[in-house]
Short mmCIF file of C-alpha atoms in Angstrom, two decimals:
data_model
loop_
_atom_site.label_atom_id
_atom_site.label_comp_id
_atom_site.label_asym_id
_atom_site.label_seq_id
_atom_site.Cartn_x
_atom_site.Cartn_y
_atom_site.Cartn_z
CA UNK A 1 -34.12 -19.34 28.28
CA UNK A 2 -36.16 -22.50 29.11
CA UNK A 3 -38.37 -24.30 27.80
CA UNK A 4 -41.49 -26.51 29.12
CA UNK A 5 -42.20 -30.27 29.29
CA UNK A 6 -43.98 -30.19 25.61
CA UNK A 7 -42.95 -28.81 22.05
CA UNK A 8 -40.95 -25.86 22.39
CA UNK A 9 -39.73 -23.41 20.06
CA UNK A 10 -36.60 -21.38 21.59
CA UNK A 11 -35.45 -18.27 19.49
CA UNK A 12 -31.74 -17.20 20.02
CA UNK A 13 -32.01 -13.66 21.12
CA UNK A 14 -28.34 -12.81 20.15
CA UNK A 15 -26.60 -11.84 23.48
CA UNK A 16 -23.10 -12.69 23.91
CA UNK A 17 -24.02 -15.69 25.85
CA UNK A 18 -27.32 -17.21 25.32
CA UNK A 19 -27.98 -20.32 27.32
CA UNK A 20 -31.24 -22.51 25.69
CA UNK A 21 -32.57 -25.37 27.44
CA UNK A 22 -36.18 -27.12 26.00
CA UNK A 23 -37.08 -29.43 28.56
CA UNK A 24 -39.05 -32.37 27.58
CA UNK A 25 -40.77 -32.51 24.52
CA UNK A 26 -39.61 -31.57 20.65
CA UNK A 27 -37.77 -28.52 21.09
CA UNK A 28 -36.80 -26.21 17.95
CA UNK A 29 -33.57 -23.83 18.48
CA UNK A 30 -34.28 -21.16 16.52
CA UNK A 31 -31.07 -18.89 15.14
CA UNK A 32 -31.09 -16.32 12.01
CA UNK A 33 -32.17 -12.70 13.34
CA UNK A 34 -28.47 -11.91 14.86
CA UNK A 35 -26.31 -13.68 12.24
CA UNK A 36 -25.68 -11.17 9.87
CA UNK A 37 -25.23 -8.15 12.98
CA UNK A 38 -21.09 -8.32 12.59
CA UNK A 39 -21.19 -9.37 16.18
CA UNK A 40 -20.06 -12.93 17.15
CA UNK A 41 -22.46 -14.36 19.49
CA UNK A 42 -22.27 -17.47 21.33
CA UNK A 43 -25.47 -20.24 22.18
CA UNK A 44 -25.28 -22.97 23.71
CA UNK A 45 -28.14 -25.50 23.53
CA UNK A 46 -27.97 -27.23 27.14
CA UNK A 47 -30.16 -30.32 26.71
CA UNK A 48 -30.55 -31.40 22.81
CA UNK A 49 -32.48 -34.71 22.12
CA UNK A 50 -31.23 -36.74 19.47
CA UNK A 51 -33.84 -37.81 16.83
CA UNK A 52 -36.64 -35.81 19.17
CA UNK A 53 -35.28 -32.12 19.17
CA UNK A 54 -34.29 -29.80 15.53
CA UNK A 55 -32.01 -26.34 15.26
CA UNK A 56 -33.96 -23.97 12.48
CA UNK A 57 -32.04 -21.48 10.35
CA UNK A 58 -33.82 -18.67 9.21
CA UNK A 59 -33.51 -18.21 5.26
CA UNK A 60 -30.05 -16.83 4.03
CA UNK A 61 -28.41 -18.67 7.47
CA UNK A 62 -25.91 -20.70 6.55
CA UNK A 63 -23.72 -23.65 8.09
CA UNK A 64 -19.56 -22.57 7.69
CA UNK A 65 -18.55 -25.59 9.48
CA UNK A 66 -19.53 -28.01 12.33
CA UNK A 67 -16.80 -29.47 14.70
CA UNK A 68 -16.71 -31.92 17.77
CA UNK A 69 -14.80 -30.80 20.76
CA UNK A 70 -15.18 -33.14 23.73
CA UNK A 71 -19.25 -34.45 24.26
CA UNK A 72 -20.47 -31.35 22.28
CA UNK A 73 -21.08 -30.29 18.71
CA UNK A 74 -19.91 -26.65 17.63
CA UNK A 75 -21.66 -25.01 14.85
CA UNK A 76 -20.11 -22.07 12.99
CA UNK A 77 -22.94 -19.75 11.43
CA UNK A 78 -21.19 -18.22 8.41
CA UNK A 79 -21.56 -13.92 9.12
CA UNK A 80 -20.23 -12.38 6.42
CA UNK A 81 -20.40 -9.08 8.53
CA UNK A 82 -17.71 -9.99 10.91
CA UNK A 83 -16.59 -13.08 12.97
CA UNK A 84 -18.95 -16.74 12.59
CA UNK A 85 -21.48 -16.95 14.88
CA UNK A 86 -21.46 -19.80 17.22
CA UNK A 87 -23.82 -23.01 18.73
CA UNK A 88 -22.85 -25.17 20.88
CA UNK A 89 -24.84 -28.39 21.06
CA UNK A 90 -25.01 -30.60 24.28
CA UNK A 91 -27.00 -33.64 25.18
CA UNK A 92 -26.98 -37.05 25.50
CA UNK A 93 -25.36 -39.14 22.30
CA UNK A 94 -24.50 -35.42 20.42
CA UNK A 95 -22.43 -36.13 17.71
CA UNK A 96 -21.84 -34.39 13.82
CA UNK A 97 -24.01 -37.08 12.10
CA UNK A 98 -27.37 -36.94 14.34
CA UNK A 99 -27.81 -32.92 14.20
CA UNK A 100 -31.10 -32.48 13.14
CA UNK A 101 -31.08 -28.90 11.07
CA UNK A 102 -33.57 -27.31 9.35
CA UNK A 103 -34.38 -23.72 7.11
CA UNK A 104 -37.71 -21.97 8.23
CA UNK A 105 -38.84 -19.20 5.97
CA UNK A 106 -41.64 -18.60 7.94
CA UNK A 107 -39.86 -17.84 11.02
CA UNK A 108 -38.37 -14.89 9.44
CA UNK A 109 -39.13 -11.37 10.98
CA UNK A 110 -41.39 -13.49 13.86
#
């Protein structure tokens, strides 16, 4: 999925693979409807802007555990269905301390 040159909002569809790229602008990286499925899925955010660009968890999504490996940040969704749900986060400057995340309730059953 990819986004334009403005404000984006990018909603992880789930697949085993989902590759989300905002473009320019403030981009929001939606995750929550396919967390709790049992089925691990894997993101991947291509192109997140520090201090421009935020990842939203839908209400009841929660964080397990955040790790670097190399120039990108892996997020573990906690699934207590099955196996964690993963993000990985790439861009410029990505580190554990300058994730933006927040929860969106009103995001939930968009």
């Amino acid at each position: 999925m990819v986004g334009t040159d403005g404000d984006d909002l990018l909603v992880g569809a789930g697949g085993k693979s989902d590759r989300l790229t905002g473009g320019e602008g403030a981009d929001t990286f939606f995750f929550g409807f396919e967390v709790h499925d049992g089925v691990r899925t894997r993101s991947t955010i291509t192109d997140f802007e520090v201090g421009i660009d935020s990842i939203s968890l839908a209400a009841g999504v929660t964080i397990d555990e955040i790790k670097m490996w190399g120039k990108k940040a892996v997020v573990y969704l906690d699934n207590p269905c099955g196996p964690d749900d993963v993000i990985q986060v790439r861009g410029e400057g990505v580190c554990i301390d300058n994730l933006t995340f927040r929860y969106d309730d009103l995001l939930v059953g968009a």
